PDB file of C-alpha atoms and ligand atoms in Angstrom:
ATOM      1  CA  UNK A   1       8.409  -5.433   9.409  1.00 92.00           C
ATOM      2  CA  UNK A   2       8.551  -1.631   9.093  1.00 97.00           C
ATOM      3  CA  UNK A   3       6.108   0.229  11.340  1.00 97.00           C
ATOM      4  CA  UNK A   4       3.023   1.285   9.375  1.00 98.00           C
ATOM      5  CA  UNK A   5       1.983   4.889  10.001  1.00 98.00           C
ATOM      6  CA  UNK A   6      -1.464   5.864   8.755  1.00 98.00           C
ATOM      7  CA  UNK A   7      -2.050   9.346  10.142  1.00 98.00           C
ATOM      8  CA  UNK A   8      -0.189  12.640  10.255  1.00 98.00           C
ATOM      9  CA  UNK A   9       0.052  12.678  14.066  1.00 98.00           C
ATOM     10  CA  UNK A  10       1.301   9.079  14.263  1.00 98.00           C
ATOM     11  CA  UNK A  11       3.988   9.944  11.723  1.00 98.00           C
ATOM     12  CA  UNK A  12       5.012  13.156  13.513  1.00 97.00           C
ATOM     13  CA  UNK A  13       5.224  11.323  16.853  1.00 97.00           C
ATOM     14  CA  UNK A  14       7.453   8.697  15.232  1.00 97.00           C
ATOM     15  CA  UNK A  15       9.870  11.105  13.511  1.00 96.00           C
ATOM     16  CA  UNK A  16       9.973  13.518  16.488  1.00 93.00           C
ATOM     17  CA  UNK A  17      11.800  10.823  18.450  1.00 90.00           C
ATOM     18  CA  UNK A  18      14.661  11.050  15.942  1.00 87.00           C
ATOM     19  CA  UNK A  19      14.507  14.841  15.718  1.00 83.00           C
ATOM     20  CA  UNK A  20      14.815  15.269  19.469  1.00 78.00           C
ATOM     21  CA  UNK A  21      18.205  13.555  19.456  1.00 86.00           C
ATOM     22  CA  UNK A  22      19.375  15.245  16.238  1.00 88.00           C
ATOM     23  CA  UNK A  23      19.210  12.135  14.068  1.00 95.00           C
ATOM     24  CA  UNK A  24      18.914  12.436  10.291  1.00 96.00           C
ATOM     25  CA  UNK A  25      15.681  11.245   8.718  1.00 97.00           C
ATOM     26  CA  UNK A  26      15.930   9.865   5.167  1.00 98.00           C
ATOM     27  CA  UNK A  27      12.722   9.704   3.152  1.00 98.00           C
ATOM     28  CA  UNK A  28      11.718   7.910  -0.056  1.00 98.00           C
ATOM     29  CA  UNK A  29       8.295   8.917  -1.406  1.00 98.00           C
ATOM     30  CA  UNK A  30       6.701   6.301  -3.696  1.00 98.00           C
ATOM     31  CA  UNK A  31       3.402   5.216  -5.158  1.00 97.00           C
ATOM     32  CA  UNK A  32       4.107   1.572  -4.280  1.00 97.00           C
ATOM     33  CA  UNK A  33       4.533  -1.425  -6.634  1.00 95.00           C
ATOM     34  CA  UNK A  34       8.151  -1.245  -5.579  1.00 97.00           C
ATOM     35  CA  UNK A  35      11.000  -2.505  -7.740  1.00 96.00           C
ATOM     36  CA  UNK A  36      14.781  -2.507  -7.511  1.00 96.00           C
ATOM     37  CA  UNK A  37      14.901   1.182  -8.531  1.00 97.00           C
ATOM     38  CA  UNK A  38      12.859   2.191  -5.465  1.00 98.00           C
ATOM     39  CA  UNK A  39      14.969  -0.054  -3.239  1.00 98.00           C
ATOM     40  CA  UNK A  40      18.220   1.473  -4.505  1.00 98.00           C
ATOM     41  CA  UNK A  41      16.943   4.865  -3.225  1.00 98.00           C
ATOM     42  CA  UNK A  42      16.281   3.363   0.204  1.00 98.00           C
ATOM     43  CA  UNK A  43      19.652   1.611   0.382  1.00 98.00           C
ATOM     44  CA  UNK A  44      21.413   4.914  -0.231  1.00 98.00           C
ATOM     45  CA  UNK A  45      19.217   6.624   2.373  1.00 98.00           C
ATOM     46  CA  UNK A  46      19.880   3.785   4.844  1.00 98.00           C
ATOM     47  CA  UNK A  47      23.640   4.389   4.479  1.00 98.00           C
ATOM     48  CA  UNK A  48      23.379   8.143   4.844  1.00 98.00           C
ATOM     49  CA  UNK A  49      20.673   8.593   7.506  1.00 97.00           C
ATOM     50  CA  UNK A  50      19.713   7.312  10.967  1.00 97.00           C
ATOM     51  CA  UNK A  51      16.079   6.666  10.155  1.00 97.00           C
ATOM     52  CA  UNK A  52      14.594   5.412   6.863  1.00 98.00           C
ATOM     53  CA  UNK A  53      10.973   6.181   6.022  1.00 98.00           C
ATOM     54  CA  UNK A  54       9.106   5.368   2.825  1.00 98.00           C
ATOM     55  CA  UNK A  55       5.672   6.598   1.850  1.00 98.00           C
ATOM     56  CA  UNK A  56       3.293   4.593  -0.301  1.00 98.00           C
ATOM     57  CA  UNK A  57       0.497   6.719  -1.705  1.00 98.00           C
ATOM     58  CA  UNK A  58      -0.971   6.644  -5.206  1.00 97.00           C
ATOM     59  CA  UNK A  59      -1.492  10.371  -5.501  1.00 98.00           C
ATOM     60  CA  UNK A  60      -4.729  11.074  -7.400  1.00 98.00           C
ATOM     61  CA  UNK A  61      -3.970  14.742  -8.099  1.00 98.00           C
ATOM     62  CA  UNK A  62      -0.985  13.935 -10.328  1.00 98.00           C
ATOM     63  CA  UNK A  63      -3.065  11.773 -12.693  1.00 97.00           C
ATOM     64  CA  UNK A  64      -5.093  13.235 -15.560  1.00 94.00           C
ATOM     65  CA  UNK A  65      -8.715  12.133 -16.091  1.00 92.00           C
ATOM     66  CA  UNK A  66      -7.739   9.678 -18.844  1.00 89.00           C
ATOM     67  CA  UNK A  67      -4.640   8.314 -17.114  1.00 91.00           C
ATOM     68  CA  UNK A  68      -3.978   5.022 -15.303  1.00 91.00           C
ATOM     69  CA  UNK A  69      -4.955   5.929 -11.694  1.00 95.00           C
ATOM     70  CA  UNK A  70      -7.485   3.082 -11.389  1.00 92.00           C
ATOM     71  CA  UNK A  71      -5.207   0.417 -12.838  1.00 91.00           C
ATOM     72  CA  UNK A  72      -1.960   1.654 -11.244  1.00 93.00           C
ATOM     73  CA  UNK A  73      -0.350  -1.521  -9.779  1.00 92.00           C
ATOM     74  CA  UNK A  74      -0.816  -2.011  -6.017  1.00 93.00           C
ATOM     75  CA  UNK A  75       0.929  -4.650  -3.867  1.00 95.00           C
ATOM     76  CA  UNK A  76       1.200  -3.587  -0.208  1.00 95.00           C
ATOM     77  CA  UNK A  77       2.172  -7.031   1.113  1.00 96.00           C
ATOM     78  CA  UNK A  78       4.980  -7.450  -1.450  1.00 97.00           C
ATOM     79  CA  UNK A  79       6.112  -3.857  -0.876  1.00 98.00           C
ATOM     80  CA  UNK A  80       6.385  -4.317   2.898  1.00 98.00           C
ATOM     81  CA  UNK A  81       8.464  -7.472   2.494  1.00 98.00           C
ATOM     82  CA  UNK A  82      10.852  -5.659   0.161  1.00 98.00           C
ATOM     83  CA  UNK A  83      11.082  -2.689   2.528  1.00 98.00           C
ATOM     84  CA  UNK A  84      11.821  -4.959   5.459  1.00 98.00           C
ATOM     85  CA  UNK A  85      14.664  -6.576   3.511  1.00 98.00           C
ATOM     86  CA  UNK A  86      16.496  -3.232   3.259  1.00 98.00           C
ATOM     87  CA  UNK A  87      15.957  -2.228   6.895  1.00 98.00           C
ATOM     88  CA  UNK A  88      13.163   0.338   6.548  1.00 98.00           C
ATOM     89  CA  UNK A  89      12.042   1.762   9.891  1.00 98.00           C
ATOM     90  CA  UNK A  90       8.577   2.969   8.929  1.00 98.00           C
ATOM     91  CA  UNK A  91       6.147   3.382   6.046  1.00 98.00           C
ATOM     92  CA  UNK A  92       3.674   6.238   5.832  1.00 98.00           C
ATOM     93  CA  UNK A  93       0.617   4.707   4.155  1.00 98.00           C
ATOM     94  CA  UNK A  94      -2.211   7.240   4.335  1.00 98.00           C
ATOM     95  CA  UNK A  95      -5.562   6.956   2.659  1.00 96.00           C
ATOM     96  CA  UNK A  96      -6.844   9.669   0.397  1.00 97.00           C
ATOM     97  CA  UNK A  97      -8.948  11.425   3.053  1.00 98.00           C
ATOM     98  CA  UNK A  98      -5.865  11.950   5.213  1.00 98.00           C
ATOM     99  CA  UNK A  99      -3.999  13.662   2.368  1.00 98.00           C
ATOM    100  CA  UNK A 100      -6.928  15.473   0.774  1.00 98.00           C
ATOM    101  CA  UNK A 101      -9.799  15.899   3.224  1.00 98.00           C
ATOM    102  CA  UNK A 102     -13.049  17.264   1.858  1.00 98.00           C
ATOM    103  CA  UNK A 103     -12.684  20.886   0.799  1.00 98.00           C
ATOM    104  CA  UNK A 104      -8.921  20.573   0.146  1.00 98.00           C
ATOM    105  CA  UNK A 105      -7.846  23.394  -2.190  1.00 98.00           C
ATOM    106  CA  UNK A 106      -4.134  24.268  -1.835  1.00 98.00           C
ATOM    107  CA  UNK A 107      -1.831  23.479  -4.782  1.00 98.00           C
ATOM    108  CA  UNK A 108       1.715  24.447  -5.743  1.00 98.00           C
ATOM    109  CA  UNK A 109       2.210  26.150  -9.112  1.00 98.00           C
ATOM    110  CA  UNK A 110       5.652  25.125 -10.421  1.00 98.00           C
ATOM    111  CA  UNK A 111       5.703  27.672 -13.279  1.00 98.00           C
ATOM    112  CA  UNK A 112       6.673  27.167 -16.944  1.00 97.00           C
ATOM    113  CA  UNK A 113       9.012  24.189 -16.386  1.00 98.00           C
ATOM    114  CA  UNK A 114       5.879  22.224 -15.481  1.00 98.00           C
ATOM    115  CA  UNK A 115       4.376  22.817 -18.923  1.00 98.00           C
ATOM    116  CA  UNK A 116       7.133  21.383 -21.118  1.00 98.00           C
ATOM    117  CA  UNK A 117       8.177  17.762 -21.857  1.00 98.00           C
ATOM    118  CA  UNK A 118       5.834  15.508 -19.800  1.00 98.00           C
ATOM    119  CA  UNK A 119       3.899  18.577 -18.648  1.00 98.00           C
ATOM    120  CA  UNK A 120       2.715  19.268 -22.210  1.00 97.00           C
ATOM    121  CA  UNK A 121       0.573  16.142 -22.347  1.00 94.00           C
ATOM    122  CA  UNK A 122       0.005  15.895 -18.586  1.00 96.00           C
ATOM    123  CA  UNK A 123      -1.337  19.324 -17.568  1.00 96.00           C
ATOM    124  CA  UNK A 124      -1.306  19.773 -13.786  1.00 97.00           C
ATOM    125  CA  UNK A 125       0.851  16.689 -13.260  1.00 98.00           C
ATOM    126  CA  UNK A 126       3.836  18.497 -11.742  1.00 98.00           C
ATOM    127  CA  UNK A 127       1.623  20.705  -9.605  1.00 98.00           C
ATOM    128  CA  UNK A 128       0.155  17.466  -8.224  1.00 98.00           C
ATOM    129  CA  UNK A 129       3.613  16.012  -7.630  1.00 98.00           C
ATOM    130  CA  UNK A 130       5.003  19.176  -5.995  1.00 99.00           C
ATOM    131  CA  UNK A 131       1.920  19.489  -3.783  1.00 99.00           C
ATOM    132  CA  UNK A 132       1.989  15.927  -2.480  1.00 99.00           C
ATOM    133  CA  UNK A 133       5.766  15.905  -2.011  1.00 99.00           C
ATOM    134  CA  UNK A 134       5.631  19.177  -0.044  1.00 98.00           C
ATOM    135  CA  UNK A 135       2.906  17.724   2.174  1.00 98.00           C
ATOM    136  CA  UNK A 136       4.930  14.533   2.664  1.00 98.00           C
ATOM    137  CA  UNK A 137       8.036  16.529   3.601  1.00 98.00           C
ATOM    138  CA  UNK A 138       6.009  18.519   6.146  1.00 98.00           C
ATOM    139  CA  UNK A 139       4.431  15.382   7.584  1.00 98.00           C
ATOM    140  CA  UNK A 140       7.630  13.326   7.874  1.00 98.00           C
ATOM    141  CA  UNK A 141       9.953  16.208   8.811  1.00 97.00           C
ATOM    142  CA  UNK A 142      12.635  14.501   6.723  1.00 97.00           C
ATOM    143  CA  UNK A 143      16.149  15.922   6.310  1.00 97.00           C
ATOM    144  CA  UNK A 144      17.027  14.195   3.035  1.00 98.00           C
ATOM    145  CA  UNK A 145      14.685  12.913   0.315  1.00 98.00           C
ATOM    146  CA  UNK A 146      15.674  10.507  -2.439  1.00 98.00           C
ATOM    147  CA  UNK A 147      14.372  10.555  -6.029  1.00 98.00           C
ATOM    148  CA  UNK A 148      15.214   8.481  -9.087  1.00 98.00           C
ATOM    149  CA  UNK A 149      16.721  10.382 -12.006  1.00 98.00           C
ATOM    150  CA  UNK A 150      14.569   8.328 -14.394  1.00 98.00           C
ATOM    151  CA  UNK A 151      11.920  10.966 -13.662  1.00 98.00           C
ATOM    152  CA  UNK A 152      14.404  13.689 -14.543  1.00 98.00           C
ATOM    153  CA  UNK A 153      11.861  16.472 -14.932  1.00 98.00           C
ATOM    154  CA  UNK A 154      10.299  15.599 -11.565  1.00 98.00           C
ATOM    155  CA  UNK A 155      13.729  15.586  -9.909  1.00 98.00           C
ATOM    156  CA  UNK A 156      14.657  18.953 -11.463  1.00 98.00           C
ATOM    157  CA  UNK A 157      11.333  20.563 -10.548  1.00 98.00           C
ATOM    158  CA  UNK A 158      11.444  19.316  -6.947  1.00 98.00           C
ATOM    159  CA  UNK A 159      14.968  20.720  -6.471  1.00 98.00           C
ATOM    160  CA  UNK A 160      13.630  24.082  -7.668  1.00 98.00           C
ATOM    161  CA  UNK A 161      10.543  23.937  -5.423  1.00 98.00           C
ATOM    162  CA  UNK A 162      12.602  23.126  -2.333  1.00 98.00           C
ATOM    163  CA  UNK A 163      15.065  25.894  -3.136  1.00 98.00           C
ATOM    164  CA  UNK A 164      12.470  28.550  -3.956  1.00 98.00           C
ATOM    165  CA  UNK A 165      10.228  27.730  -0.978  1.00 98.00           C
ATOM    166  CA  UNK A 166      13.244  27.544   1.388  1.00 98.00           C
ATOM    167  CA  UNK A 167      12.369  24.049   2.538  1.00 98.00           C
ATOM    168  CA  UNK A 168      15.001  22.465   4.841  1.00 97.00           C
ATOM    169  CA  UNK A 169      15.263  19.231   2.852  1.00 98.00           C
ATOM    170  CA  UNK A 170      18.165  18.019   0.691  1.00 98.00           C
ATOM    171  CA  UNK A 171      16.990  16.470  -2.568  1.00 98.00           C
ATOM    172  CA  UNK A 172      19.236  13.565  -3.506  1.00 98.00           C
ATOM    173  CA  UNK A 173      19.068  12.276  -7.093  1.00 98.00           C
ATOM    174  CA  UNK A 174      19.894   8.611  -7.647  1.00 98.00           C
ATOM    175  CA  UNK A 175      20.909   7.055 -10.987  1.00 98.00           C
ATOM    176  CA  UNK A 176      18.371   4.999 -12.929  1.00 98.00           C
ATOM    177  CA  UNK A 177      18.403   1.260 -12.247  1.00 97.00           C
ATOM    178  CA  UNK A 178      18.082  -0.794 -15.454  1.00 98.00           C
ATOM    179  CA  UNK A 179      17.098  -4.343 -16.353  1.00 98.00           C
ATOM    180  CA  UNK A 180      19.861  -6.520 -17.866  1.00 98.00           C
ATOM    181  CA  UNK A 181      18.849  -5.466 -21.401  1.00 98.00           C
ATOM    182  CA  UNK A 182      18.924  -1.768 -20.480  1.00 98.00           C
ATOM    183  CA  UNK A 183      15.216  -1.005 -19.973  1.00 98.00           C
ATOM    184  CA  UNK A 184      14.811   1.486 -17.132  1.00 98.00           C
ATOM    185  CA  UNK A 185      12.927  -0.050 -14.201  1.00 97.00           C
ATOM    186  CA  UNK A 186       9.413   1.324 -13.799  1.00 96.00           C
ATOM    187  CA  UNK A 187       6.219   0.142 -12.122  1.00 93.00           C
ATOM    188  CA  UNK A 188       4.537   0.692 -15.506  1.00 95.00           C
ATOM    189  CA  UNK A 189       6.740  -1.940 -17.224  1.00 96.00           C
ATOM    190  CA  UNK A 190       4.276  -4.495 -15.830  1.00 95.00           C
ATOM    191  CA  UNK A 191       1.651  -3.233 -18.325  1.00 96.00           C
ATOM    192  CA  UNK A 192       3.790  -4.210 -21.364  1.00 98.00           C
ATOM    193  CA  UNK A 193       2.958  -7.253 -23.488  1.00 98.00           C
ATOM    194  CA  UNK A 194       5.818  -9.598 -24.364  1.00 98.00           C
ATOM    195  CA  UNK A 195       6.380  -7.905 -27.739  1.00 98.00           C
ATOM    196  CA  UNK A 196       6.111  -4.397 -26.288  1.00 98.00           C
ATOM    197  CA  UNK A 197       8.594  -5.326 -23.559  1.00 98.00           C
ATOM    198  CA  UNK A 198      11.095  -6.432 -26.235  1.00 98.00           C
ATOM    199  CA  UNK A 199      10.473  -3.292 -28.294  1.00 98.00           C
ATOM    200  CA  UNK A 200      10.929  -0.974 -25.296  1.00 98.00           C
ATOM    201  CA  UNK A 201      14.669  -1.710 -25.231  1.00 98.00           C
ATOM    202  CA  UNK A 202      14.933   0.773 -28.115  1.00 98.00           C
ATOM    203  CA  UNK A 203      14.788   3.632 -25.575  1.00 98.00           C
ATOM    204  CA  UNK A 204      18.031   2.786 -23.815  1.00 98.00           C
ATOM    205  CA  UNK A 205      19.690   1.762 -27.088  1.00 98.00           C
ATOM    206  CA  UNK A 206      18.887   5.157 -28.607  1.00 98.00           C
ATOM    207  CA  UNK A 207      20.076   7.107 -25.579  1.00 98.00           C
ATOM    208  CA  UNK A 208      23.306   5.128 -25.484  1.00 98.00           C
ATOM    209  CA  UNK A 209      23.863   5.598 -29.211  1.00 98.00           C
ATOM    210  CA  UNK A 210      23.690   9.375 -28.839  1.00 98.00           C
ATOM    211  CA  UNK A 211      25.964   9.363 -25.805  1.00 98.00           C
ATOM    212  CA  UNK A 212      28.551   7.086 -27.438  1.00 98.00           C
ATOM    213  CA  UNK A 213      28.549   9.079 -30.689  1.00 98.00           C
ATOM    214  CA  UNK A 214      28.043  12.567 -29.280  1.00 98.00           C
ATOM    215  CA  UNK A 215      31.241  14.073 -30.686  1.00 96.00           C
ATOM    216  CA  UNK A 216      30.145  13.203 -34.241  1.00 97.00           C
ATOM    217  CA  UNK A 217      27.044  15.433 -34.029  1.00 97.00           C
ATOM    218  CA  UNK A 218      27.151  19.134 -34.862  1.00 96.00           C
ATOM    219  CA  UNK A 219      23.639  20.349 -34.100  1.00 96.00           C
ATOM    220  CA  UNK A 220      20.634  19.602 -31.938  1.00 97.00           C
ATOM    221  CA  UNK A 221      18.462  18.905 -34.988  1.00 96.00           C
ATOM    222  CA  UNK A 222      20.989  16.378 -36.320  1.00 97.00           C
ATOM    223  CA  UNK A 223      20.754  14.511 -33.001  1.00 98.00           C
ATOM    224  CA  UNK A 224      16.959  14.612 -32.843  1.00 98.00           C
ATOM    225  CA  UNK A 225      16.633  13.400 -36.461  1.00 98.00           C
ATOM    226  CA  UNK A 226      18.817  10.415 -35.621  1.00 98.00           C
ATOM    227  CA  UNK A 227      16.851   9.755 -32.419  1.00 98.00           C
ATOM    228  CA  UNK A 228      13.531   9.773 -34.330  1.00 98.00           C
ATOM    229  CA  UNK A 229      14.989   7.448 -36.973  1.00 98.00           C
ATOM    230  CA  UNK A 230      16.267   4.956 -34.371  1.00 98.00           C
ATOM    231  CA  UNK A 231      13.071   4.861 -32.305  1.00 98.00           C
ATOM    232  CA  UNK A 232      10.791   4.727 -35.347  1.00 98.00           C
ATOM    233  CA  UNK A 233      12.668   1.668 -36.611  1.00 97.00           C
ATOM    234  CA  UNK A 234      10.786  -0.144 -33.834  1.00 98.00           C
ATOM    235  CA  UNK A 235       7.239  -0.623 -35.178  1.00 98.00           C
ATOM    236  CA  UNK A 236       5.546  -0.761 -31.757  1.00 98.00           C
ATOM    237  CA  UNK A 237       7.082   2.532 -30.618  1.00 98.00           C
ATOM    238  CA  UNK A 238       5.088   5.747 -30.898  1.00 98.00           C
ATOM    239  CA  UNK A 239       7.113   8.845 -29.948  1.00 98.00           C
ATOM    240  CA  UNK A 240       5.431  11.464 -27.749  1.00 98.00           C
ATOM    241  CA  UNK A 241       8.543  13.578 -27.436  1.00 98.00           C
ATOM    242  CA  UNK A 242      12.311  13.424 -27.882  1.00 98.00           C
ATOM    243  CA  UNK A 243      14.074  16.544 -26.614  1.00 98.00           C
ATOM    244  CA  UNK A 244      17.575  17.697 -25.844  1.00 98.00           C
ATOM    245  CA  UNK A 245      17.781  20.214 -23.011  1.00 98.00           C
ATOM    246  CA  UNK A 246      20.082  21.873 -20.522  1.00 97.00           C
ATOM    247  CA  UNK A 247      20.640  19.233 -17.819  1.00 98.00           C
ATOM    248  CA  UNK A 248      20.740  21.716 -14.939  1.00 97.00           C
ATOM    249  CA  UNK A 249      17.327  23.392 -15.390  1.00 97.00           C
ATOM    250  CA  UNK A 250      15.756  21.823 -18.511  1.00 98.00           C
ATOM    251  CA  UNK A 251      15.924  25.140 -20.379  1.00 97.00           C
ATOM    252  CA  UNK A 252      16.109  25.097 -24.182  1.00 96.00           C
ATOM    253  CA  UNK A 253      19.553  25.107 -25.775  1.00 95.00           C
ATOM    254  CA  UNK A 254      20.959  26.728 -28.915  1.00 89.00           C
ATOM    255  CA  UNK A 255      24.383  25.117 -29.110  1.00 91.00           C
ATOM    256  CA  UNK A 256      25.217  21.534 -28.191  1.00 96.00           C
ATOM    257  CA  UNK A 257      28.790  22.496 -27.361  1.00 91.00           C
ATOM    258  CA  UNK A 258      28.334  24.683 -24.295  1.00 84.00           C
ATOM    259  CA  UNK A 259      26.159  23.022 -21.673  1.00 89.00           C
ATOM    260  CA  UNK A 260      25.744  19.683 -20.001  1.00 96.00           C
ATOM    261  CA  UNK A 261      22.868  18.138 -21.954  1.00 98.00           C
ATOM    262  CA  UNK A 262      20.137  15.642 -21.147  1.00 98.00           C
ATOM    263  CA  UNK A 263      18.270  13.737 -23.849  1.00 98.00           C
ATOM    264  CA  UNK A 264      14.709  13.011 -22.689  1.00 98.00           C
ATOM    265  CA  UNK A 265      12.251  10.574 -24.262  1.00 98.00           C
ATOM    266  CA  UNK A 266       8.577   9.731 -23.796  1.00 98.00           C
ATOM    267  CA  UNK A 267       7.403   6.890 -26.013  1.00 98.00           C
ATOM    268  CA  UNK A 268       4.209   4.835 -26.096  1.00 98.00           C
ATOM    269  CA  UNK A 269       4.174   1.085 -26.575  1.00 98.00           C
ATOM    270  CA  UNK A 270       0.516   0.190 -27.044  1.00 98.00           C
ATOM    271  CA  UNK A 271      -1.306   1.909 -24.179  1.00 95.00           C
ATOM    272  CA  UNK A 272       1.811   2.138 -22.010  1.00 96.00           C
ATOM    273  CA  UNK A 273       3.776   5.358 -21.907  1.00 97.00           C
ATOM    274  CA  UNK A 274       7.427   5.026 -20.885  1.00 98.00           C
ATOM    275  CA  UNK A 275       9.974   7.738 -20.167  1.00 98.00           C
ATOM    276  CA  UNK A 276      13.754   7.582 -20.054  1.00 98.00           C
ATOM    277  CA  UNK A 277      16.685   9.986 -20.282  1.00 98.00           C
ATOM    278  CA  UNK A 278      20.449  10.196 -20.284  1.00 98.00           C
ATOM    279  CA  UNK A 279      23.137  12.838 -19.870  1.00 98.00           C
ATOM    280  CA  UNK A 280      24.800  12.592 -23.272  1.00 98.00           C
ATOM    281  CA  UNK A 281      27.977  14.716 -23.087  1.00 97.00           C
TER     282      UNK A 281
HETATM  283  O1  PAF B 301       7.807   9.367  -8.537  1.00 96.84           O
HETATM  284  C1  PAF B 301       6.757   9.011  -7.947  1.00 96.84           C
HETATM  285  O2  PAF B 301       6.532   7.828  -7.685  1.00 96.84           O
HETATM  286  C2  PAF B 301       5.730  10.070  -7.546  1.00 96.84           C
HETATM  287  O3  PAF B 301       5.653  11.074  -8.509  1.00 96.84           O
HETATM  288  C3  PAF B 301       5.964  10.656  -6.151  1.00 96.84           C
HETATM  289  C4  PAF B 301       7.287  11.403  -6.068  1.00 96.84           C
HETATM  290  C5  PAF B 301       5.950   9.537  -5.121  1.00 96.84           C
HETATM  291  C6  PAF B 301       4.857  11.645  -5.801  1.00 96.84           C
HETATM  292  O4  PAF B 301       3.606  11.036  -5.793  1.00 96.84           O
END
């Protein structure tokens, strides 16, 4: 079983052993309820680094007051078995008072990119993510950190944070792992009813349609009209946003001919909100 580290000093003592002999520490931050997507990050880290550490921490400051913090799936025993199967060395599993002791008041402001897409309906979410990830980097002293590109906005923002704050960590993005029918793996898929689960396939189908037919489109609005039509054909789907943006920094685009573009979706199925995205050109 991976070694369980519960405090900052235990974790530092553990990773210092690797640092002292110049070994690379690979880190995968998670909120637990691990699935194949999380494990694919660890497998890549295992290949590229000498030490593999995961963290499991359901970070309260990235959830809004009406979000699913209380019902977020938790399964430590199952998670540890999965992490053992891929050769994880240690898991940082702090409780809330270790991460945010009483009086805690330091937060990272990620700027305007945190207020678009998911940030529009989840104010403060990316500040919460950037804050906890920065703390986790400082605690683990990792050299490389692995993030799924399913959370494309998170991945883009964290690259910017690390660059702008001169943090000595390489952010490695890993492609989305999908179920056989194309649904992107997510801990939140477990909330879906049978019918919602079937309906949710429309996300990947829509993204693939745009990618496969990209050369036929002339404008951004033509693409987004088609996307809305395809998703709305699924009765259980309720679109929160569908946006086409510059894949390198998520800035707005005028022409669809010049830049590498990412199509990003957030869609509700009942009470479950799913996100997905694809580079389409
Ligand atoms: O992607 C997640 O699971 C979380 O946002 C992260 C990066 C572990 C921070 O809490």
